[in-house]
Amino acid sequence: MRARTLADLSAPLLALRLLTAEFPHLPAPHVTVSTVYPERLELTFHDDFAGFEAWREALSIAPESVVHRVQRDGRTGVLNVHVAFAGADLELTGFGLVPAAGPVLSGSGVGS
């Protein structure tokens, strides 16, 4: 296998350039471009879902295409979606705390 060059990353780097030009007002994500997945541009948002949602809406990504899961003993929610953008596989990921469930009071359930 040959060593990758910067030219091999042209699709995600072009996508990043276009996103920077078109959406400079949006929250800054953690950005990853890697030789492991040379067609992918990853935008990651930590600590809350607001940045993820701002980008999802700006890119007109349908809410139903977002995958949601919970990790870390049920305390961290993860939102994830892949879309094609400017020839790259754009992956948006958001992490946020899952609110702790409040105590259930006796007699407050259905059928009480």
C-alpha positions as MATLAB code, in Angstrom:
seq = 'MRARTLADLSAPLLALRLLTAEFPHLPAPHVTVSTVYPERLELTFHDDFAGFEAWREALSIAPESVVHRVQRDGRTGVLNVHVAFAGADLELTGFGLVPAAGPVLSGSGVGS';
ca = [
       0.000    0.000    0.000;
       1.387    3.391   -0.963;
       1.635    6.260    1.481;
      -1.212    8.723    1.188;
      -0.572   12.273    0.079;
      -2.374   15.476    0.913;
      -4.039   15.236   -2.505;
      -5.719   12.022   -1.313;
      -7.572   14.143    1.250;
      -8.827   16.670   -1.290;
     -12.535   15.758   -0.950;
     -12.857   16.368    2.810;
     -10.522   19.378    2.699;
     -12.594   20.964   -0.077;
     -15.770   20.232    1.888;
     -14.248   21.921    4.958;
     -13.272   24.939    2.886;
     -16.793   25.249    1.476;
     -18.395   24.837    4.914;
     -16.091   27.510    6.326;
     -17.049   29.922    3.554;
     -20.782   29.187    3.660;
     -21.348   28.854    7.418;
     -18.767   30.984    9.252;
     -21.379   31.973   11.849;
     -22.037   28.410   13.049;
     -20.426   26.934   16.172;
     -16.900   25.638   15.615;
     -16.694   21.842   15.806;
     -13.816   19.534   16.515;
     -12.654   18.744   12.953;
     -11.089   15.466   11.854;
      -9.621   14.611    8.467;
      -7.732   11.343    8.432;
      -5.783    9.126    6.087;
      -7.649    6.190    7.619;
     -10.910    7.390    5.997;
      -9.634    9.715    3.248;
     -13.100   10.620    1.928;
     -14.534   11.556    5.349;
     -14.820   14.907    7.093;
     -15.858   14.560   10.735;
     -17.422   17.433   12.647;
     -17.865   16.615   16.338;
     -19.621   18.608   19.051;
     -18.943   17.866   22.711;
     -20.875   18.753   25.876;
     -24.249   19.603   24.322;
     -26.325   19.062   21.224;
     -26.794   22.727   20.259;
     -23.843   22.846   17.844;
     -24.860   19.556   16.262;
     -28.417   20.808   15.759;
     -27.278   24.144   14.305;
     -25.212   22.331   11.668;
     -27.906   19.723   11.013;
     -30.438   22.461   10.319;
     -28.027   24.541    8.222;
     -27.275   21.515    6.048;
     -30.995   20.620    5.759;
     -30.438   17.156    7.198;
     -33.756   15.539    8.092;
     -34.109   14.819   11.831;
     -35.269   11.276   11.095;
     -31.925   10.453    9.464;
     -30.067   11.097   12.740;
     -29.142    8.023   14.774;
     -29.402    8.407   18.544;
     -27.816    6.164   21.123;
     -26.811    6.331   24.772;
     -23.451    5.291   26.164;
     -21.421    5.511   29.378;
     -23.884    3.954   31.772;
     -26.766    5.901   30.271;
     -25.288    9.325   31.014;
     -24.061   10.379   27.556;
     -26.319   10.737   24.549;
     -24.825   10.530   21.052;
     -26.344   11.913   17.853;
     -24.763   10.814   14.578;
     -25.471   11.242   10.884;
     -23.573   10.776    7.615;
     -24.377   12.839    4.517;
     -22.659   13.510    1.225;
     -21.324   17.048    0.919;
     -19.109   18.394   -1.871;
     -17.812   14.933   -2.725;
     -16.995   14.005    0.869;
     -18.672   11.761    3.420;
     -19.584   14.334    6.061;
     -20.125   12.846    9.516;
     -21.733   14.969   12.220;
     -21.541   13.683   15.788;
     -22.871   15.337   18.917;
     -22.387   14.305   22.527;
     -24.477   15.541   25.441;
     -25.472   14.608   28.941;
     -28.669   12.652   29.372;
     -30.705   14.192   32.187;
     -31.029   11.952   35.202;
     -34.473   10.527   35.646;
     -36.266   12.057   38.587;
     -37.659    9.933   41.369;
     -41.001    8.329   40.700;
     -43.446    9.161   43.434;
     -45.777    6.511   44.735;
     -49.154    6.729   43.083;
     -47.957    8.830   40.137;
     -47.814    6.014   37.587;
     -50.302    5.043   34.928;
     -53.177    3.030   36.258;
     -52.890    4.332   39.814;
];
